mmCIF file of C-alpha atoms in Angstrom:
data_model
loop_
_atom_site.group_PDB
_atom_site.id
_atom_site.type_symbol
_atom_site.label_atom_id
_atom_site.label_comp_id
_atom_site.label_asym_id
_atom_site.label_seq_id
_atom_site.Cartn_x
_atom_site.Cartn_y
_atom_site.Cartn_z
ATOM 1 C CA MET A 1 337.210 160.804 127.737
ATOM 2 C CA ARG A 2 335.063 160.039 130.768
ATOM 3 C CA MET A 3 332.894 157.770 128.587
ATOM 4 C CA THR A 4 335.995 155.827 127.468
ATOM 5 C CA HIS A 5 337.260 155.582 131.060
ATOM 6 C CA SER A 6 333.868 154.252 132.214
ATOM 7 C CA LEU A 7 333.736 151.708 129.404
ATOM 8 C CA CYS A 8 337.204 150.463 130.382
ATOM 9 C CA TRP A 9 336.068 149.908 133.970
ATOM 10 C CA ILE A 10 332.903 148.114 132.826
ATOM 11 C CA ALA A 11 334.988 145.889 130.555
ATOM 12 C CA MET A 12 337.400 145.072 133.400
ATOM 13 C CA ILE A 13 334.522 144.230 135.780
ATOM 14 C CA CYS A 14 332.931 141.959 133.140
ATOM 15 C CA LEU A 15 336.275 140.241 132.539
ATOM 16 C CA VAL A 16 336.833 139.647 136.265
ATOM 17 C CA THR A 17 333.252 138.407 136.678
ATOM 18 C CA PHE A 18 333.639 136.042 133.704
ATOM 19 C CA ALA A 19 336.955 134.715 135.039
ATOM 20 C CA ALA A 20 335.443 134.137 138.476
ATOM 21 C CA THR A 21 332.501 132.318 136.893
ATOM 22 C CA VAL A 22 334.781 130.050 134.838
ATOM 23 C CA ASP A 23 336.953 129.373 137.904
ATOM 24 C CA GLY A 24 333.834 128.556 139.909
ATOM 25 C CA GLN A 25 332.707 126.140 137.213
ATOM 26 C CA GLU A 26 336.121 124.463 137.200
ATOM 27 C CA ARG A 27 336.036 124.061 140.971
ATOM 28 C CA LYS A 28 332.452 122.820 141.043
ATOM 29 C CA VAL A 29 332.248 119.580 143.013
ATOM 30 C CA GLU A 30 330.751 116.763 140.959
ATOM 31 C CA ARG A 31 328.329 114.295 142.512
ATOM 32 C CA LEU A 32 328.953 110.627 141.796
ATOM 33 C CA ARG A 33 327.429 107.389 143.063
ATOM 34 C CA VAL A 34 329.636 104.308 143.132
ATOM 35 C CA GLY A 35 329.099 100.814 144.455
ATOM 36 C CA GLY A 36 330.963 97.855 145.841
ATOM 37 C CA GLY A 37 330.326 94.528 147.509
ATOM 38 C CA SER A 38 329.646 93.977 151.179
ATOM 39 C CA ALA A 39 332.412 95.170 153.500
ATOM 40 C CA SER A 40 335.448 92.904 153.300
ATOM 41 C CA SER A 41 339.184 93.488 153.149
ATOM 42 C CA THR A 42 339.351 93.168 149.337
ATOM 43 C CA GLN A 43 336.517 95.703 148.955
ATOM 44 C CA MET A 44 337.945 98.384 151.251
ATOM 45 C CA SER A 45 339.610 100.590 148.601
ATOM 46 C CA LEU A 46 336.320 102.412 147.950
ATOM 47 C CA TRP A 47 335.888 103.217 151.628
ATOM 48 C CA PHE A 48 339.538 104.108 152.291
ATOM 49 C CA ALA A 49 339.154 106.816 149.662
ATOM 50 C CA LYS A 50 335.875 107.940 151.233
ATOM 51 C CA GLU A 51 337.064 108.094 154.835
ATOM 52 C CA GLY A 52 340.363 109.718 153.874
ATOM 53 C CA ASN A 53 338.429 112.506 152.089
ATOM 54 C CA PHE A 54 340.302 111.769 148.877
ATOM 55 C CA TYR A 55 337.193 111.973 146.704
ATOM 56 C CA ASP A 56 336.612 115.484 148.028
ATOM 57 C CA LYS A 57 340.254 116.332 147.410
ATOM 58 C CA HIS A 58 339.829 115.484 143.740
ATOM 59 C CA GLY A 59 336.590 117.415 143.316
ATOM 60 C CA LEU A 60 334.099 114.577 143.694
ATOM 61 C CA ASN A 61 331.173 114.297 146.087
ATOM 62 C CA VAL A 62 330.967 110.506 146.136
ATOM 63 C CA GLU A 63 328.223 108.389 147.644
ATOM 64 C CA THR A 64 329.520 104.855 148.213
ATOM 65 C CA ILE A 65 326.915 102.107 148.292
ATOM 66 C CA SER A 66 327.411 98.531 149.451
ATOM 67 C CA ILE A 67 325.694 96.022 147.157
ATOM 68 C CA PRO A 68 325.624 92.309 148.013
ATOM 69 C CA GLY A 69 326.156 90.239 144.881
ATOM 70 C CA SER A 70 327.991 90.980 141.649
ATOM 71 C CA SER A 71 324.862 90.573 139.506
ATOM 72 C CA LEU A 72 323.044 93.347 141.395
ATOM 73 C CA ALA A 73 326.071 95.640 141.140
ATOM 74 C CA LEU A 74 326.297 95.017 137.397
ATOM 75 C CA GLN A 75 322.600 95.743 136.922
ATOM 76 C CA ALA A 76 322.963 99.020 138.818
ATOM 77 C CA MET A 77 325.944 100.026 136.671
ATOM 78 C CA LEU A 78 324.388 99.073 133.337
ATOM 79 C CA SER A 79 321.216 100.975 134.241
ATOM 80 C CA GLY A 80 323.326 104.089 134.868
ATOM 81 C CA GLU A 81 322.429 104.227 138.538
ATOM 82 C CA LEU A 82 326.008 103.542 139.649
ATOM 83 C CA PRO A 83 328.269 104.384 136.703
ATOM 84 C CA ILE A 84 331.377 103.092 138.476
ATOM 85 C CA ILE A 85 331.497 99.945 140.598
ATOM 86 C CA GLN A 86 334.120 97.851 142.320
ATOM 87 C CA LEU A 87 333.855 94.306 141.050
ATOM 88 C CA GLY A 88 336.056 91.271 140.723
ATOM 89 C CA GLY A 89 336.088 87.824 139.252
ATOM 90 C CA ALA A 90 334.530 86.803 135.978
ATOM 91 C CA ALA A 91 331.243 88.748 136.290
ATOM 92 C CA SER A 92 332.448 91.640 134.129
ATOM 93 C CA ILE A 93 333.820 89.295 131.471
ATOM 94 C CA GLN A 94 330.615 87.231 131.394
ATOM 95 C CA ALA A 95 328.527 90.393 131.049
ATOM 96 C CA ASN A 96 330.762 91.604 128.228
ATOM 97 C CA LEU A 97 330.487 88.275 126.412
ATOM 98 C CA ALA A 98 326.709 88.611 126.683
ATOM 99 C CA GLY A 99 326.867 91.998 124.932
ATOM 100 C CA ALA A 100 327.206 94.456 127.831
ATOM 101 C CA ASP A 101 329.444 97.515 127.457
ATOM 102 C CA THR A 102 331.626 96.711 130.493
ATOM 103 C CA VAL A 103 335.314 97.546 130.815
ATOM 104 C CA ILE A 104 337.814 96.895 133.628
ATOM 105 C CA ILE A 105 339.862 100.029 134.364
ATOM 106 C CA ALA A 106 341.767 98.936 137.493
ATOM 107 C CA THR A 107 342.774 95.756 139.326
ATOM 108 C CA ILE A 108 343.642 96.294 142.993
ATOM 109 C CA VAL A 109 343.898 92.597 143.974
ATOM 110 C CA LYS A 110 345.493 90.057 141.626
ATOM 111 C CA LYS A 111 345.697 86.961 143.831
ATOM 112 C CA PHE A 112 342.902 84.728 145.058
ATOM 113 C CA LEU A 113 342.634 85.661 148.736
ATOM 114 C CA PHE A 114 340.758 82.505 149.630
ATOM 115 C CA TRP A 115 341.664 79.730 152.019
ATOM 116 C CA VAL A 116 339.851 76.381 151.848
ATOM 117 C CA TYR A 117 338.917 75.114 155.320
ATOM 118 C CA ALA A 118 337.244 71.814 156.188
ATOM 119 C CA VAL A 119 335.634 70.220 159.203
ATOM 120 C CA PRO A 120 337.763 67.879 161.381
ATOM 121 C CA GLY A 121 338.409 64.493 159.792
ATOM 122 C CA ILE A 122 339.111 65.872 156.328
ATOM 123 C CA ASN A 123 342.843 66.373 155.841
ATOM 124 C CA ARG A 124 343.323 66.764 152.080
ATOM 125 C CA MET A 125 341.415 68.355 149.210
ATOM 126 C CA GLU A 126 341.060 64.885 147.686
ATOM 127 C CA ASP A 127 339.128 63.791 150.803
ATOM 128 C CA LEU A 128 336.280 66.104 149.748
ATOM 129 C CA LYS A 129 335.070 63.659 147.095
ATOM 130 C CA GLY A 130 331.513 62.665 147.908
ATOM 131 C CA LYS A 131 331.114 65.575 150.347
ATOM 132 C CA VAL A 132 329.191 68.894 150.280
ATOM 133 C CA PHE A 133 331.113 72.106 149.532
ATOM 134 C CA GLY A 134 329.694 75.522 150.445
ATOM 135 C CA VAL A 135 330.020 78.713 148.377
ATOM 136 C CA THR A 136 328.369 82.080 149.055
ATOM 137 C CA ARG A 137 326.379 82.192 145.802
ATOM 138 C CA PHE A 138 326.790 80.517 142.428
ATOM 139 C CA GLY A 139 328.607 82.751 139.951
ATOM 140 C CA THR A 140 330.411 84.759 142.632
ATOM 141 C CA LEU A 141 334.143 84.985 143.231
ATOM 142 C CA SER A 142 333.718 82.517 146.086
ATOM 143 C CA ASP A 143 332.186 80.016 143.666
ATOM 144 C CA LEU A 144 334.885 80.532 141.031
ATOM 145 C CA ALA A 145 337.719 80.270 143.575
ATOM 146 C CA SER A 146 336.255 77.077 145.016
ATOM 147 C CA ARG A 147 335.981 75.430 141.618
ATOM 148 C CA ILE A 148 339.556 76.362 140.705
ATOM 149 C CA ALA A 149 340.848 75.047 144.043
ATOM 150 C CA LEU A 150 338.970 71.751 143.656
ATOM 151 C CA ARG A 151 340.090 71.187 140.055
ATOM 152 C CA ALA A 152 343.692 71.944 141.044
ATOM 153 C CA HIS A 153 343.513 68.815 143.196
ATOM 154 C CA GLY A 154 341.698 66.571 140.741
ATOM 155 C CA VAL A 155 338.262 67.054 142.294
ATOM 156 C CA GLU A 156 335.586 67.931 139.734
ATOM 157 C CA PRO A 157 332.880 70.296 141.066
ATOM 158 C CA ASP A 158 329.262 69.076 140.727
ATOM 159 C CA ARG A 159 330.494 65.593 139.884
ATOM 160 C CA ASP A 160 332.849 64.614 142.706
ATOM 161 C CA VAL A 161 331.397 67.066 145.240
ATOM 162 C CA THR A 162 327.978 68.644 145.774
ATOM 163 C CA MET A 163 328.165 72.435 145.516
ATOM 164 C CA VAL A 164 325.645 74.387 147.619
ATOM 165 C CA GLN A 165 325.003 78.079 148.331
ATOM 166 C CA THR A 166 325.375 79.249 151.919
ATOM 167 C CA GLY A 167 324.504 82.942 151.434
ATOM 168 C CA GLY A 168 327.625 84.604 152.823
ATOM 169 C CA PRO A 169 330.973 84.049 154.600
ATOM 170 C CA ALA A 170 329.423 84.004 158.077
ATOM 171 C CA GLU A 171 326.693 81.637 156.921
ATOM 172 C CA GLY A 172 329.372 79.390 155.386
ATOM 173 C CA LEU A 173 331.104 79.091 158.722
ATOM 174 C CA SER A 174 327.798 78.398 160.455
ATOM 175 C CA ALA A 175 326.985 75.688 157.913
ATOM 176 C CA MET A 176 330.344 74.038 158.574
ATOM 177 C CA ALA A 177 329.856 74.258 162.345
ATOM 178 C CA ALA A 178 326.396 72.674 161.974
ATOM 179 C CA GLY A 179 327.780 69.870 159.802
ATOM 180 C CA LYS A 180 325.731 70.920 156.750
ATOM 181 C CA VAL A 181 328.816 71.404 154.557
ATOM 182 C CA ALA A 182 332.206 69.746 154.795
ATOM 183 C CA ALA A 183 334.290 72.632 153.484
ATOM 184 C CA SER A 184 334.211 76.183 152.195
ATOM 185 C CA SER A 185 336.498 78.808 150.633
ATOM 186 C CA LEU A 186 336.935 81.601 153.176
ATOM 187 C CA THR A 187 338.331 85.121 153.189
ATOM 188 C CA PRO A 188 339.585 87.178 156.146
ATOM 189 C CA PRO A 189 338.324 87.548 158.813
ATOM 190 C CA GLY A 190 336.454 84.270 158.311
ATOM 191 C CA THR A 191 339.816 82.528 158.231
ATOM 192 C CA LEU A 192 340.470 83.621 161.805
ATOM 193 C CA GLN A 193 337.110 82.281 162.950
ATOM 194 C CA ALA A 194 337.774 78.997 161.143
ATOM 195 C CA ARG A 195 341.013 78.511 163.060
ATOM 196 C CA LYS A 196 339.267 79.281 166.338
ATOM 197 C CA LEU A 197 336.685 76.613 165.503
ATOM 198 C CA LYS A 198 339.545 74.137 164.910
ATOM 199 C CA PHE A 199 338.718 73.698 161.229
ATOM 200 C CA LYS A 200 341.469 72.286 159.019
ATOM 201 C CA LEU A 201 343.261 74.452 156.426
ATOM 202 C CA LEU A 202 343.344 72.412 153.221
ATOM 203 C CA PHE A 203 344.561 74.898 150.628
ATOM 204 C CA ASP A 204 345.960 78.445 150.521
ATOM 205 C CA MET A 205 344.941 79.905 147.143
ATOM 206 C CA THR A 206 347.429 82.770 147.394
ATOM 207 C CA LYS A 207 350.055 80.137 146.533
ATOM 208 C CA LEU A 208 348.661 79.688 143.029
ATOM 209 C CA ASP A 209 351.128 80.962 140.425
ATOM 210 C CA ALA A 210 348.467 82.363 138.104
ATOM 211 C CA GLU A 211 347.347 86.001 138.250
ATOM 212 C CA TYR A 212 343.623 86.820 138.308
ATOM 213 C CA HIS A 213 341.433 89.923 138.213
ATOM 214 C CA ILE A 214 340.170 89.426 141.765
ATOM 215 C CA ASN A 215 338.923 92.926 142.506
ATOM 216 C CA GLY A 216 339.067 96.318 140.883
ATOM 217 C CA VAL A 217 337.144 99.083 139.162
ATOM 218 C CA LEU A 218 334.577 98.614 136.430
ATOM 219 C CA THR A 219 332.600 101.028 134.290
ATOM 220 C CA THR A 220 331.111 101.131 130.799
ATOM 221 C CA ARG A 221 332.991 102.291 127.738
ATOM 222 C CA LYS A 222 330.168 104.769 127.098
ATOM 223 C CA PHE A 223 330.593 106.405 130.510
ATOM 224 C CA LEU A 224 334.384 106.388 130.141
ATOM 225 C CA ARG A 225 334.186 108.156 126.776
ATOM 226 C CA SER A 226 331.766 110.806 128.031
ATOM 227 C CA ASN A 227 333.261 111.338 131.505
ATOM 228 C CA GLU A 228 336.968 110.628 131.192
ATOM 229 C CA ASP A 229 338.066 113.381 133.577
ATOM 230 C CA THR A 230 335.566 112.218 136.215
ATOM 231 C CA VAL A 231 336.883 108.663 135.956
ATOM 232 C CA ARG A 232 340.474 109.915 136.128
ATOM 233 C CA ARG A 233 339.761 111.870 139.324
ATOM 234 C CA PHE A 234 337.932 108.887 140.807
ATOM 235 C CA LEU A 235 340.924 106.642 140.121
ATOM 236 C CA LYS A 236 343.305 109.145 141.717
ATOM 237 C CA ALA A 237 341.215 109.158 144.897
ATOM 238 C CA TYR A 238 340.878 105.361 144.795
ATOM 239 C CA ILE A 239 344.651 104.921 144.458
ATOM 240 C CA GLU A 240 345.415 107.518 147.123
ATOM 241 C CA GLY A 241 343.067 105.846 149.602
ATOM 242 C CA ALA A 242 344.588 102.406 149.021
ATOM 243 C CA ALA A 243 348.135 103.767 149.301
ATOM 244 C CA ARG A 244 347.302 105.592 152.548
ATOM 245 C CA ALA A 245 345.862 102.398 154.056
ATOM 246 C CA GLN A 246 348.872 100.355 153.002
ATOM 247 C CA LYS A 247 351.270 102.785 154.697
ATOM 248 C CA ASP A 248 349.120 103.870 157.652
ATOM 249 C CA LYS A 249 347.978 100.869 159.672
ATOM 250 C CA ASN A 250 346.076 102.953 162.216
ATOM 251 C CA PHE A 251 344.060 104.606 159.448
ATOM 252 C CA ALA A 252 343.331 101.208 157.874
ATOM 253 C CA PHE A 253 342.224 99.765 161.232
ATOM 254 C CA LYS A 254 339.959 102.732 161.912
ATOM 255 C CA VAL A 255 338.189 102.478 158.544
ATOM 256 C CA MET A 256 337.928 98.682 158.576
ATOM 257 C CA GLY A 257 336.621 98.782 162.138
ATOM 258 C CA LYS A 258 333.886 101.198 161.092
ATOM 259 C CA TYR A 259 332.712 99.147 158.113
ATOM 260 C CA PHE A 260 333.283 95.721 159.683
ATOM 261 C CA ARG A 261 331.489 97.038 162.804
ATOM 262 C CA THR A 262 334.104 95.644 165.129
ATOM 263 C CA ASP A 263 337.046 96.783 167.216
ATOM 264 C CA ASP A 264 338.413 93.234 167.481
ATOM 265 C CA LYS A 265 342.126 93.719 166.842
ATOM 266 C CA GLU A 266 342.609 90.088 165.815
ATOM 267 C CA ILE A 267 340.048 90.444 163.036
ATOM 268 C CA LEU A 268 341.488 93.752 161.861
ATOM 269 C CA GLU A 269 345.054 92.414 161.966
ATOM 270 C CA GLU A 270 344.077 89.327 159.945
ATOM 271 C CA SER A 271 342.385 91.447 157.286
ATOM 272 C CA TYR A 272 345.170 93.996 157.123
ATOM 273 C CA GLU A 273 348.086 91.566 156.870
ATOM 274 C CA THR A 274 346.548 89.133 154.386
ATOM 275 C CA THR A 275 345.051 91.742 152.088
ATOM 276 C CA ILE A 276 345.858 95.435 152.510
ATOM 277 C CA ARG A 277 349.560 95.296 153.324
ATOM 278 C CA THR A 278 350.609 92.348 151.190
ATOM 279 C CA ASN A 279 348.148 92.087 148.310
ATOM 280 C CA PHE A 280 347.000 95.575 147.287
ATOM 281 C CA ALA A 281 348.546 96.312 143.871
ATOM 282 C CA ILE A 282 349.498 100.001 143.685
ATOM 283 C CA PRO A 283 349.225 101.362 141.040
ATOM 284 C CA PRO A 284 346.271 99.098 140.174
ATOM 285 C CA HIS A 285 346.954 98.441 136.494
ATOM 286 C CA PRO A 286 344.188 96.276 134.993
ATOM 287 C CA SER A 287 345.502 92.724 134.984
ATOM 288 C CA ILE A 288 345.453 91.468 131.382
ATOM 289 C CA ALA A 289 347.056 88.239 132.551
ATOM 290 C CA GLY A 290 344.375 88.003 135.236
ATOM 291 C CA VAL A 291 341.607 88.459 132.670
ATOM 292 C CA ALA A 292 343.223 85.783 130.484
ATOM 293 C CA SER A 293 343.202 83.347 133.434
ATOM 294 C CA LEU A 294 339.511 83.986 134.032
ATOM 295 C CA ILE A 295 338.672 83.570 130.346
ATOM 296 C CA GLN A 296 340.422 80.215 130.438
ATOM 297 C CA GLU A 297 338.170 79.173 133.330
ATOM 298 C CA LEU A 298 335.047 80.486 131.598
ATOM 299 C CA GLU A 299 335.763 78.444 128.481
ATOM 300 C CA LYS A 300 334.663 75.366 130.455
ATOM 301 C CA GLN A 301 331.091 76.683 130.665
ATOM 302 C CA ASN A 302 330.714 79.460 128.096
ATOM 303 C CA PRO A 303 331.484 78.755 124.413
ATOM 304 C CA LYS A 304 331.678 82.507 123.720
ATOM 305 C CA ALA A 305 334.810 82.725 125.883
ATOM 306 C CA LYS A 306 336.794 80.551 123.492
ATOM 307 C CA GLY A 307 339.142 82.697 121.431
ATOM 308 C CA ALA A 308 338.277 85.888 123.337
ATOM 309 C CA LYS A 309 341.162 88.359 123.600
ATOM 310 C CA PRO A 310 341.797 89.548 127.192
ATOM 311 C CA GLU A 311 342.796 93.033 125.982
ATOM 312 C CA GLU A 312 339.226 93.605 124.790
ATOM 313 C CA PHE A 313 337.883 93.488 128.348
ATOM 314 C CA ALA A 314 340.133 96.116 129.954
ATOM 315 C CA ASP A 315 341.419 99.650 129.409
ATOM 316 C CA GLY A 316 344.552 100.557 131.365
ATOM 317 C CA ARG A 317 345.147 103.934 129.782
ATOM 318 C CA LEU A 318 344.059 106.122 132.713
ATOM 319 C CA VAL A 319 345.970 104.222 135.417
ATOM 320 C CA ARG A 320 349.004 104.270 133.131
ATOM 321 C CA GLU A 321 348.640 108.050 132.638
ATOM 322 C CA ILE A 322 348.283 108.589 136.387
ATOM 323 C CA GLU A 323 351.460 106.611 137.097
ATOM 324 C CA GLN A 324 353.456 108.281 134.315
ATOM 325 C CA SER A 325 352.446 111.726 135.622
ATOM 326 C CA GLY A 326 354.383 110.989 138.841
ATOM 327 C CA PHE A 327 351.182 111.049 140.949
ATOM 328 C CA VAL A 328 351.763 107.656 142.590
ATOM 329 C CA LYS A 329 355.442 108.279 143.420
ATOM 330 C CA ALA A 330 354.546 111.615 144.980
ATOM 331 C CA LEU A 331 352.075 110.090 147.442
ATOM 332 C CA PRO A 332 353.246 110.425 151.065
#
C-alpha cells in the first residue's frame, strides 16, 4: 500500500515537472535578427515595434539592424543572416525574377511618398529636359520614383535628363544647394529642408492614382515554411507598433526623435503627418496591385518581368489570418 502511495506521488511529481518543462519551452523567448533601411518615416514600423516592446510581448527577442541600400539588405536576407527585412520598391521583385526565393508578406506604405523639388528657375517638370537629376542610388526606390515622375510628364530618364547618384537624401539636398543637380525626389524631412532653402515643388507623387509596394516586410518562402509561427508573431508586433504610432503622436515623436537623432518638432511633425498618420496601411495586406504596378515599370528594362503574375511575388495569408482573428480591431 505504501509502495503504491509512493509511486502515485512520484508519478504526480514527474507529471508536474513535465508540464512545467513544456510550459517553459512554450514561453521561451526566440531570438531574431531583422533589418531595414536607414532611419526614415517610411522605415519606422520596425523601430516602433522595438521601442514599444511589442516584439517582447509576442515572445521575440528582436535585434533590429539598419542597412543602407536594398541590395545589401537582400544579400543579408538571402544569406540567412537577417531572415526578415523591411524592404520596398522593385528590389524584391527583381531578385525573385533572378531566381531568389523572396516573398512579400506585408505592405505598410502603398503610395509614393516622394516630392520632386527643383532649384529656383525651374517651374515645371518639363523644364528639367537637358538638366541633371539626382537620385540616392540607382536601383533604389528613390531612383524608381524619379523615373516614374519624369515619365509621367513626358521626360525620358537618361535621354532627356542626366541621372546621377547623390548617395542619400541629405547629399541630394546638398547637391541641389551647390548647383550640381537641378532637381531630386525627396522624402520627409528632406521636404521641409527643401522648402526652407526656397526650392520649388514640381510634383507631389502621393497624387498618383496607382498603388505601389513602397515599403513592407520581406522574407523567403523557405523561412516562412519552416518558421511560420515566428513570422506570425513578428507581424503581430510590427502591426501593433505601427498602430500605436498612428494613434499616439507623442510615442511616434519620441521614437522618431531617437532614430532621427533630432528633437526638431518641425521635422518630426513633417514626418508624422505625411507618412505615419496618413499613409500607414493597417492592417498591412501585401499590395498585389502595387506589385503589378512595379512589374509594369520593370518591363521597360527587364524582359523577364513581361507576363509575370503579381500574385507569385506575395503571400498575404498571415496578415489576413491576423485580421480575421480580430487582433487588429482589438488594438487600443
